[in-house]
Amino acid sequence: MEKTSMLREPDLLDQVHLFFDNAGELTGIRREYLDFIKRSASVLTFKLPLQRDNGEFEILEAYRVHHSLHTMPCKGGLRLSADLNARTAEALALITSIKMGLCDIPFGGSFGGVKCDPRKYSQNELEKIVRRYTLELAQRGFIGPAIDVPEPDLHVTTAMMSWVKDTYQTLYGNQNINAAAVCTGKAPSQGGIEGCEGSWGKGVCRGVEAFLSLPAFSDRFDTKPGLSGKTSVFLGFGKVAYWTAKYFVETGSMIVGIVTSSSAIYDEAGLDFESVSKYYIEHSTFKGYGDGKKVYEEDKLDEVLYKPCDILVQASVEGKININNVDKLRTKIVVEAICGATTYFAQKMLDSKGIAVIPDLILNVGWAVSSYFEWLKNIGHVKLGRLVKGWEKSSKEAILSLVGKAPEKATDIEGGSEKDIVDAALVDVLKQTIKEVDQFAQEKGVSYRTAGYIIGLDRIYSMYKEAGFVV
């Protein structure tokens, strides 16, 4: 990125508090109750010992934040990153609480992880880190199917979540029949859901489509319905960005640029997504990619970010759209595929420029739904749809028999798979959430983000109020 002097903004937690306070003033909730909801319930910081493969001994710092206990368990990301700290974990836990309240999924918000660069550790060392992290949380009563259920975030894989489950189940499986529900995002063999690794990206894509179909959105931002034919630039190319881009391409969007921390690629005529993504997965960079496409290196990455496009998808890390670059963006719509994508003051500037911001609170619903269904599957001890799949098939056969028709293919009358059930729920929750946010935003004359915060806050407040704030 550019090496010019940068203006400093508040850190992520302070910015989330600004968004929170801005929405809170419009709720009618008393200030002391808002302050109670805003603060984290528990913030845990602890040391994590590691014996490395070469015999060296390290002490890593780790965190887990339970933001809100208005409903249990808590739910939130597990991250491995050298940039992680307790305040960032607090901010992301708060966002998660509001997000869960907004889409009416019965979890409180949490977040945590280990402060380390996973690229510097072997697979064996990473397994030690994840298992010890789980053990430390378990010893403190900070993790469990009814306490806090982590999910994968930055640099965390399905294998790592399976290590979390295995460690916890080894400790408590003989006492807790629901031990497998201690985390989500696991491999299918460990209780995860087959084919749902792309649910976050699918949620982002379907959410953008839903917003583009809103008459009020089209009128306000002068856009046409649908992703087909719209150009897009992606900031970041990790798991979330990859799956979002894949669904964008399948829906007809033309990806013209991708920017990562070390390289970028741009082609005004559109990138060959399959070829570009395959190359990046193999090399972790676009450097050396041929095919006549333009590759940019470290000192010129921002050139791609500032290229004209219909949609800019921020799928990198928090705060990458900020007051230092927002004036140079040449996009009509900013899509926040990850939490904290846009800073508070950058949002203000985008609003003043008439650039649409589709916020993280809504677009991250896809993974929330998938995680919720995986948790339900684990505590229910049965695959989703298994109890009714045979009945659905028999019912369809009976209906077709009555009308004298036969199915064209045997699969036409099969009951839905786990993935089908989750995908249908994802779309349903997204549509309901977006409809509610759009209606509220129009009635109150506020941004989509502010509308989402207010709706989420009201639901959390109602839970506390009806249960009783104090004993």
Coordinates of C-alpha atoms in Angstrom, one line a residue:
M1 CA 0.0 0.0 0.0
E2 CA 1.0 3.6 -0.2
K3 CA 3.9 4.8 2.0
T4 CA 2.6 8.3 2.5
S5 CA 2.0 9.8 6.0
M6 CA -1.3 8.3 7.3
L7 CA -4.0 10.0 9.4
R8 CA -4.7 8.1 12.5
E9 CA -8.2 7.1 13.5
P10 CA -9.6 5.6 16.8
D11 CA -8.9 1.9 17.2
L12 CA -11.6 -0.7 16.3
L13 CA -13.2 -0.8 19.7
D14 CA -13.6 2.9 19.9
Q15 CA -15.1 3.0 16.4
V16 CA -17.6 0.2 17.2
H17 CA -18.5 2.2 20.3
L18 CA -19.1 5.3 18.1
F19 CA -21.4 3.2 15.8
F20 CA -23.1 1.8 18.9
D21 CA -23.6 5.3 20.6
N22 CA -24.9 6.8 17.3
A23 CA -27.6 4.1 17.1
G24 CA -28.2 4.0 20.9
E25 CA -29.3 7.7 20.9
L26 CA -32.1 6.8 18.5
T27 CA -33.4 3.8 20.4
G28 CA -35.1 5.4 23.4
I29 CA -33.3 3.1 25.7
R30 CA -32.0 4.7 28.9
R31 CA -28.3 5.6 28.9
E32 CA -27.4 3.4 31.9
Y33 CA -28.9 0.4 30.1
L34 CA -27.0 1.2 26.9
D35 CA -23.8 1.4 28.8
F36 CA -24.5 -2.0 30.4
I37 CA -25.1 -3.6 27.0
K38 CA -22.1 -1.9 25.4
R39 CA -19.6 -3.2 27.9
S40 CA -18.2 -6.7 27.7
A41 CA -19.4 -9.2 30.3
S42 CA -16.0 -10.9 30.6
V43 CA -12.5 -10.3 29.1
L44 CA -10.0 -13.1 29.6
T45 CA -6.3 -12.6 28.8
F46 CA -3.9 -15.5 29.5
K47 CA -0.5 -16.9 28.5
L48 CA -0.2 -19.9 26.4
P49 CA 3.1 -22.0 26.6
L50 CA 4.5 -23.6 23.4
Q51 CA 7.3 -26.1 23.0
R52 CA 8.4 -25.6 19.4
D53 CA 9.6 -28.4 17.1
N54 CA 13.3 -27.3 17.5
G55 CA 13.0 -27.4 21.2
E56 CA 12.7 -23.7 21.8
F57 CA 10.1 -22.5 24.4
E58 CA 7.7 -19.6 23.7
I59 CA 5.0 -17.9 25.6
L60 CA 2.1 -16.6 23.4
E61 CA -0.7 -14.3 24.5
A62 CA -4.3 -15.4 24.1
Y63 CA -7.7 -13.9 24.6
R64 CA -11.4 -14.7 24.9
V65 CA -14.2 -12.1 25.3
H66 CA -17.8 -12.8 26.2
H67 CA -19.6 -9.7 25.3
S68 CA -23.2 -10.3 26.1
L69 CA -25.0 -12.9 28.2
H70 CA -28.5 -11.9 27.2
T71 CA -28.9 -15.4 25.8
M72 CA -26.6 -18.4 26.0
P73 CA -24.4 -19.7 24.7
C74 CA -22.0 -17.0 23.4
K75 CA -20.9 -17.4 19.8
G76 CA -18.0 -15.9 17.9
G77 CA -14.7 -16.2 16.0
L78 CA -11.4 -17.9 16.9
R79 CA -8.5 -16.1 15.2
L80 CA -4.8 -16.7 14.9
S81 CA -3.1 -13.3 14.1
A82 CA -0.1 -11.3 15.1
D83 CA -2.3 -8.2 15.1
L84 CA -4.9 -9.6 17.5
N85 CA -5.3 -7.9 20.9
A86 CA -7.9 -7.8 23.7
R87 CA -9.5 -4.6 22.4
T88 CA -9.9 -6.0 18.9
A89 CA -11.5 -9.1 20.4
E90 CA -13.9 -6.9 22.5
A91 CA -14.9 -5.0 19.4
L92 CA -15.6 -8.1 17.3
A93 CA -17.5 -9.7 20.2
L94 CA -19.8 -6.6 20.4
I95 CA -20.4 -6.6 16.7
T96 CA -21.3 -10.3 16.9
S97 CA -23.8 -9.7 19.7
I98 CA -25.6 -7.0 17.6
K99 CA -25.5 -9.2 14.5
M100 CA -27.0 -12.2 16.3
G101 CA -29.7 -9.9 17.7
L102 CA -30.4 -8.4 14.3
C103 CA -31.0 -11.7 12.6
D104 CA -32.7 -13.1 15.7
I105 CA -30.4 -16.1 16.3
P106 CA -30.3 -17.0 20.0
F107 CA -26.5 -16.5 20.7
G108 CA -24.7 -13.8 22.6
G109 CA -21.5 -12.4 21.1
S110 CA -17.9 -13.6 21.8
F111 CA -14.5 -13.5 20.2
G112 CA -10.9 -14.5 20.8
G113 CA -7.8 -16.2 19.7
V114 CA -4.1 -16.3 19.9
K115 CA -1.6 -13.5 19.1
C116 CA 0.7 -15.2 16.6
D117 CA 1.5 -15.4 12.9
P118 CA 0.4 -18.9 11.9
R119 CA 2.6 -18.8 8.8
K120 CA 5.7 -19.0 11.1
Y121 CA 4.6 -22.3 12.8
S122 CA 4.5 -25.9 11.6
Q123 CA 1.3 -27.9 11.5
N124 CA 2.3 -29.8 14.6
E125 CA 3.0 -26.5 16.4
L126 CA -0.4 -25.0 15.3
E127 CA -2.1 -28.1 16.6
K128 CA -0.4 -27.6 20.0
I129 CA -1.5 -24.0 20.1
V130 CA -5.1 -24.7 19.3
R131 CA -5.4 -27.6 21.7
R132 CA -3.7 -25.7 24.5
Y133 CA -6.0 -22.7 23.9
T134 CA -9.0 -25.0 24.2
L135 CA -7.6 -26.6 27.3
E136 CA -7.0 -23.2 29.0
L137 CA -10.5 -22.0 28.2
A138 CA -12.0 -25.2 29.5
Q139 CA -10.1 -25.0 32.7
R140 CA -11.6 -21.5 33.3
G141 CA -15.1 -22.5 32.3
F142 CA -14.9 -20.2 29.3
I143 CA -15.9 -22.7 26.6
G144 CA -18.7 -25.3 26.2
P145 CA -21.8 -26.1 24.2
A146 CA -23.9 -24.0 26.7
I147 CA -21.2 -21.4 27.5
D148 CA -19.3 -20.2 24.4
V149 CA -19.1 -21.9 21.0
P150 CA -16.2 -20.7 18.9
E151 CA -16.2 -20.6 15.1
P152 CA -13.3 -20.2 12.6
D153 CA -12.1 -16.7 11.8
L154 CA -8.9 -15.4 10.3
H155 CA -6.2 -18.1 9.6
V156 CA -8.3 -20.8 11.3
T157 CA -9.3 -24.0 9.3
T158 CA -11.9 -26.7 9.6
A159 CA -9.1 -29.0 10.9
M160 CA -8.3 -26.6 13.7
M161 CA -12.0 -26.5 14.8
S162 CA -11.9 -30.3 14.8
W163 CA -9.0 -30.1 17.2
V164 CA -11.0 -27.8 19.4
K165 CA -13.9 -30.3 19.4
D166 CA -11.6 -33.3 20.0
T167 CA -9.8 -31.7 22.9
Y168 CA -13.0 -30.6 24.6
Q169 CA -14.7 -34.0 24.0
T170 CA -11.6 -35.8 25.4
L171 CA -11.9 -33.7 28.6
Y172 CA -15.7 -33.8 29.0
G173 CA -17.2 -36.3 26.6
N174 CA -17.9 -38.8 29.3
Q175 CA -19.9 -36.2 31.3
N176 CA -21.5 -34.1 28.5
I177 CA -23.3 -35.9 25.7
N178 CA -23.4 -32.6 23.8
A179 CA -19.6 -32.1 23.8
A180 CA -19.3 -32.1 20.0
A181 CA -21.4 -28.9 20.0
V182 CA -18.5 -27.0 21.6
C183 CA -17.6 -25.3 18.3
T184 CA -18.7 -25.0 14.7
G185 CA -17.0 -24.9 11.4
K186 CA -15.7 -28.5 11.9
A187 CA -15.0 -31.1 9.2
P188 CA -18.2 -33.1 8.3
S189 CA -16.7 -36.2 9.9
Q190 CA -16.5 -34.3 13.2
G191 CA -20.1 -33.1 13.2
G192 CA -19.8 -30.3 10.7
I193 CA -22.1 -29.7 7.7
E194 CA -21.1 -31.1 4.3
G195 CA -20.7 -28.4 1.6
C196 CA -21.1 -25.4 3.9
E197 CA -17.6 -24.0 3.8
G198 CA -18.8 -21.4 1.4
S199 CA -21.8 -20.3 3.4
W200 CA -20.3 -17.0 4.4
G201 CA -19.5 -16.1 0.8
K202 CA -22.9 -17.2 -0.3
G203 CA -24.5 -15.1 2.4
V204 CA -22.6 -12.0 1.2
C205 CA -23.6 -12.7 -2.5
R206 CA -27.2 -13.3 -1.8
G207 CA -27.4 -10.3 0.5
V208 CA -26.0 -8.0 -2.1
E209 CA -28.5 -9.4 -4.6
A210 CA -31.3 -8.8 -2.2
F211 CA -30.3 -5.2 -1.6
L212 CA -29.9 -4.5 -5.3
S213 CA -33.5 -5.7 -5.8
L214 CA -34.9 -3.2 -3.3
P215 CA -36.7 -0.3 -5.1
A216 CA -35.6 2.2 -2.4
F217 CA -31.9 1.1 -2.8
S218 CA -32.1 1.4 -6.6
D219 CA -33.7 4.8 -6.5
R220 CA -31.3 6.2 -3.8
F221 CA -28.1 4.9 -5.4
D222 CA -29.1 4.8 -9.1
T223 CA -28.4 1.1 -9.5
K224 CA -30.1 -1.6 -11.5
P225 CA -31.3 -4.9 -10.0
G226 CA -29.0 -8.0 -10.0
L227 CA -25.3 -8.6 -10.0
S228 CA -25.2 -9.6 -13.7
G229 CA -23.0 -7.3 -15.7
K230 CA -21.7 -5.3 -12.7
T231 CA -18.0 -5.0 -12.3
S232 CA -16.4 -5.7 -9.0
V233 CA -13.0 -5.3 -7.2
F234 CA -12.1 -7.4 -4.3
L235 CA -9.9 -6.2 -1.4
G236 CA -8.5 -9.4 0.1
F237 CA -8.5 -13.0 -1.2
G238 CA -8.8 -15.3 1.8
K239 CA -11.6 -17.8 2.4
V240 CA -14.4 -15.2 2.6
A241 CA -13.2 -13.3 -0.5
Y242 CA -12.7 -16.5 -2.5
W243 CA -16.2 -17.9 -1.9
T244 CA -17.9 -14.5 -2.3
A245 CA -16.1 -13.9 -5.6
K246 CA -17.0 -17.4 -6.8
Y247 CA -20.7 -16.8 -6.1
F248 CA -20.4 -13.3 -7.7
V249 CA -19.0 -14.9 -10.9
E250 CA -21.7 -17.6 -11.0
T251 CA -24.3 -14.8 -10.6
G252 CA -22.9 -12.8 -13.6
S253 CA -20.7 -10.2 -12.0
M254 CA -17.4 -9.5 -13.7
I255 CA -14.4 -9.3 -11.4
V256 CA -11.9 -6.8 -12.8
G257 CA -9.5 -6.6 -9.8
I258 CA -8.2 -8.3 -6.7
V259 CA -5.9 -6.7 -4.1
T260 CA -4.0 -8.6 -1.4
S261 CA -1.4 -7.5 1.1
S262 CA 1.5 -8.4 -1.2
S263 CA 0.2 -8.3 -4.8
A264 CA -2.8 -7.2 -6.9
I265 CA -4.2 -8.0 -10.3
Y266 CA -6.4 -6.0 -12.7
D267 CA -8.0 -6.5 -16.1
E268 CA -10.6 -4.0 -17.3
A269 CA -12.1 -6.8 -19.6
G270 CA -12.6 -9.1 -16.6
L271 CA -10.4 -11.7 -14.9
D272 CA -10.6 -15.4 -15.6
F273 CA -11.6 -16.2 -12.0
E274 CA -10.9 -20.0 -12.2
S275 CA -7.4 -19.4 -13.6
V276 CA -6.5 -16.5 -11.3
S277 CA -7.8 -18.2 -8.1
K278 CA -6.0 -21.5 -8.9
Y279 CA -2.7 -19.6 -9.4
Y280 CA -3.2 -17.7 -6.1
I281 CA -4.0 -20.8 -4.1
E282 CA -0.9 -22.5 -5.4
H283 CA 1.5 -19.6 -5.0
S284 CA -0.1 -17.3 -2.4
T285 CA 0.6 -14.4 -4.7
F286 CA -0.3 -13.0 -8.2
K287 CA 3.3 -12.4 -9.0
G288 CA 4.4 -14.3 -12.0
Y289 CA 0.8 -14.8 -13.3
G290 CA 0.9 -14.7 -17.0
D291 CA -2.0 -14.7 -19.4
G292 CA -1.5 -11.0 -20.3
K293 CA -3.1 -9.7 -17.1
K294 CA -1.7 -6.8 -15.3
V295 CA 0.0 -7.7 -12.0
Y296 CA 0.8 -5.0 -9.4
E297 CA 3.4 -5.4 -6.6
E298 CA 3.8 -3.9 -3.1
D299 CA 4.3 -0.2 -4.0
K300 CA 1.4 0.0 -6.4
L301 CA -1.3 -2.1 -4.9
D302 CA -3.6 0.9 -4.2
E303 CA -3.8 1.6 -8.0
V304 CA -6.1 -1.4 -8.3
L305 CA -8.2 -0.4 -5.2
Y306 CA -8.8 3.0 -6.9
K307 CA -9.9 1.6 -10.3
P308 CA -13.5 2.4 -11.3
C309 CA -16.0 -0.4 -10.5
D310 CA -19.7 -0.9 -9.6
I311 CA -18.9 -2.8 -6.4
L312 CA -15.9 -2.8 -4.1
V313 CA -15.9 -5.9 -1.8
Q314 CA -13.9 -5.4 1.4
A315 CA -13.0 -8.9 2.5
S316 CA -9.6 -8.3 3.9
V317 CA -9.1 -7.2 7.6
E318 CA -10.7 -4.5 9.7
G319 CA -10.4 -0.9 8.8
K320 CA -9.0 -1.2 5.3
I321 CA -11.5 1.4 4.0
N322 CA -10.6 4.4 6.0
I323 CA -10.1 8.2 5.9
N324 CA -6.8 7.8 4.1
N325 CA -8.2 6.1 1.0
V326 CA -11.9 6.7 1.0
D327 CA -11.8 9.9 -1.1
K328 CA -9.9 8.0 -3.9
L329 CA -12.4 5.1 -4.2
R330 CA -14.3 5.1 -7.5
T331 CA -17.1 2.7 -6.7
K332 CA -20.9 3.0 -6.4
I333 CA -21.3 0.4 -3.7
V334 CA -19.1 -0.8 -0.8
V335 CA -19.8 -4.3 0.3
E336 CA -18.5 -5.3 3.8
A337 CA -17.8 -9.0 3.7
I338 CA -16.0 -9.0 7.0
C339 CA -16.7 -7.3 10.4
G340 CA -15.2 -3.8 10.9
A341 CA -14.5 -3.4 7.2
T342 CA -15.1 0.4 7.1
T343 CA -14.0 2.9 9.8
Y344 CA -16.5 5.2 11.5
F345 CA -15.3 8.3 9.8
A346 CA -14.9 6.6 6.4
Q347 CA -18.5 5.6 6.6
K348 CA -19.5 9.3 7.2
M349 CA -17.5 10.3 4.1
L350 CA -19.0 7.5 2.0
D351 CA -22.5 8.7 3.1
S352 CA -21.7 12.2 2.1
K353 CA -20.5 11.1 -1.3
G354 CA -23.6 9.1 -2.0
I355 CA -21.8 5.8 -2.1
A356 CA -23.9 2.9 -0.8
V357 CA -22.5 0.8 2.1
I358 CA -24.0 -2.6 2.6
P359 CA -22.8 -3.4 6.2
D360 CA -21.2 -6.4 7.8
L361 CA -24.0 -6.8 10.3
I362 CA -26.3 -8.1 7.6
L363 CA -24.0 -9.7 5.1
N364 CA -22.3 -12.0 7.7
V365 CA -25.6 -13.6 8.5
G366 CA -24.8 -16.5 6.1
W367 CA -22.1 -17.9 8.4
A368 CA -24.2 -17.2 11.5
V369 CA -27.0 -19.3 10.1
S370 CA -24.7 -22.1 9.1
S371 CA -23.1 -22.1 12.6
Y372 CA -26.4 -22.1 14.3
F373 CA -27.6 -25.2 12.3
E374 CA -24.4 -27.0 13.0
W375 CA -24.8 -26.4 16.7
L376 CA -28.4 -27.6 16.5
K377 CA -27.3 -30.7 14.7
N378 CA -24.7 -31.5 17.3
I379 CA -27.0 -31.1 20.3
G380 CA -29.8 -32.9 18.5
H381 CA -27.5 -35.8 17.6
V382 CA -29.1 -36.3 14.2
K383 CA -28.3 -35.0 10.7
L384 CA -30.4 -32.1 9.5
G385 CA -33.5 -33.4 7.7
R386 CA -32.8 -37.1 8.4
L387 CA -36.0 -37.7 10.3
V388 CA -38.2 -36.4 7.5
K389 CA -36.2 -37.2 4.4
G390 CA -37.9 -40.5 3.7
W391 CA -41.3 -39.1 4.5
E392 CA -40.7 -36.2 2.1
K393 CA -39.8 -38.6 -0.7
S394 CA -42.9 -40.8 -0.1
S395 CA -45.1 -37.8 0.0
K396 CA -43.8 -36.5 -3.3
E397 CA -44.2 -40.0 -4.9
A398 CA -47.8 -40.1 -3.7
I399 CA -48.6 -36.7 -5.1
L400 CA -47.1 -37.5 -8.5
S401 CA -48.9 -40.8 -8.5
L402 CA -52.2 -39.0 -7.9
V403 CA -51.7 -36.7 -10.9
G404 CA -50.4 -39.5 -13.1
K405 CA -46.9 -38.2 -13.5
A406 CA -43.5 -39.7 -12.9
P407 CA -40.3 -37.7 -11.9
E408 CA -37.9 -37.0 -14.7
K409 CA -35.0 -38.0 -12.4
A410 CA -34.9 -40.0 -9.1
T411 CA -33.2 -37.1 -7.4
D412 CA -36.2 -34.8 -8.1
I413 CA -38.1 -36.4 -5.3
E414 CA -35.3 -36.8 -2.8
G415 CA -35.6 -34.9 0.4
G416 CA -33.2 -32.0 1.0
S417 CA -29.6 -32.5 2.0
E418 CA -28.0 -30.8 5.0
K419 CA -26.6 -28.2 2.6
D420 CA -30.0 -27.6 1.0
I421 CA -31.6 -27.1 4.3
V422 CA -28.9 -24.6 5.5
D423 CA -28.9 -22.8 2.2
A424 CA -32.7 -22.4 2.3
A425 CA -32.6 -21.1 5.9
L426 CA -29.8 -18.7 5.0
V427 CA -31.7 -17.1 2.1
D428 CA -34.9 -16.9 4.3
V429 CA -33.1 -15.2 7.2
L430 CA -31.3 -12.8 4.9
K431 CA -34.5 -11.8 3.1
Q432 CA -36.3 -11.2 6.4
T433 CA -33.4 -9.3 7.9
I434 CA -32.9 -7.1 4.8
K435 CA -36.6 -6.4 4.5
E436 CA -36.8 -5.3 8.2
V437 CA -33.6 -3.2 7.9
D438 CA -34.7 -1.5 4.7
Q439 CA -38.1 -0.7 6.1
F440 CA -36.7 0.7 9.3
A441 CA -34.0 2.7 7.4
Q442 CA -36.6 4.3 5.2
E443 CA -39.0 5.1 8.1
K444 CA -36.3 6.7 10.3
G445 CA -34.1 8.2 7.6
V446 CA -30.9 6.4 8.8
S447 CA -28.2 4.3 7.2
Y448 CA -28.5 0.5 6.9
R449 CA -25.8 0.1 9.5
T450 CA -27.6 2.3 12.0
A451 CA -30.9 0.6 11.3
G452 CA -29.2 -2.8 11.9
Y453 CA -27.6 -1.6 15.2
I454 CA -31.0 -0.2 16.4
I455 CA -32.9 -3.4 15.7
G456 CA -30.2 -5.6 17.2
L457 CA -29.9 -3.4 20.3
D458 CA -33.7 -3.3 20.8
R459 CA -33.8 -7.1 20.8
I460 CA -30.9 -7.5 23.2
Y461 CA -32.5 -4.9 25.5
S462 CA -35.8 -6.6 25.4
M463 CA -34.2 -9.9 26.4
Y464 CA -32.5 -8.3 29.4
K465 CA -35.5 -6.2 30.4
E466 CA -38.0 -9.1 30.3
A467 CA -35.5 -11.4 32.2
G468 CA -34.5 -8.7 34.7
F469 CA -31.3 -6.7 34.6
V470 CA -30.5 -7.4 38.2
V471 CA -31.1 -9.9 40.9

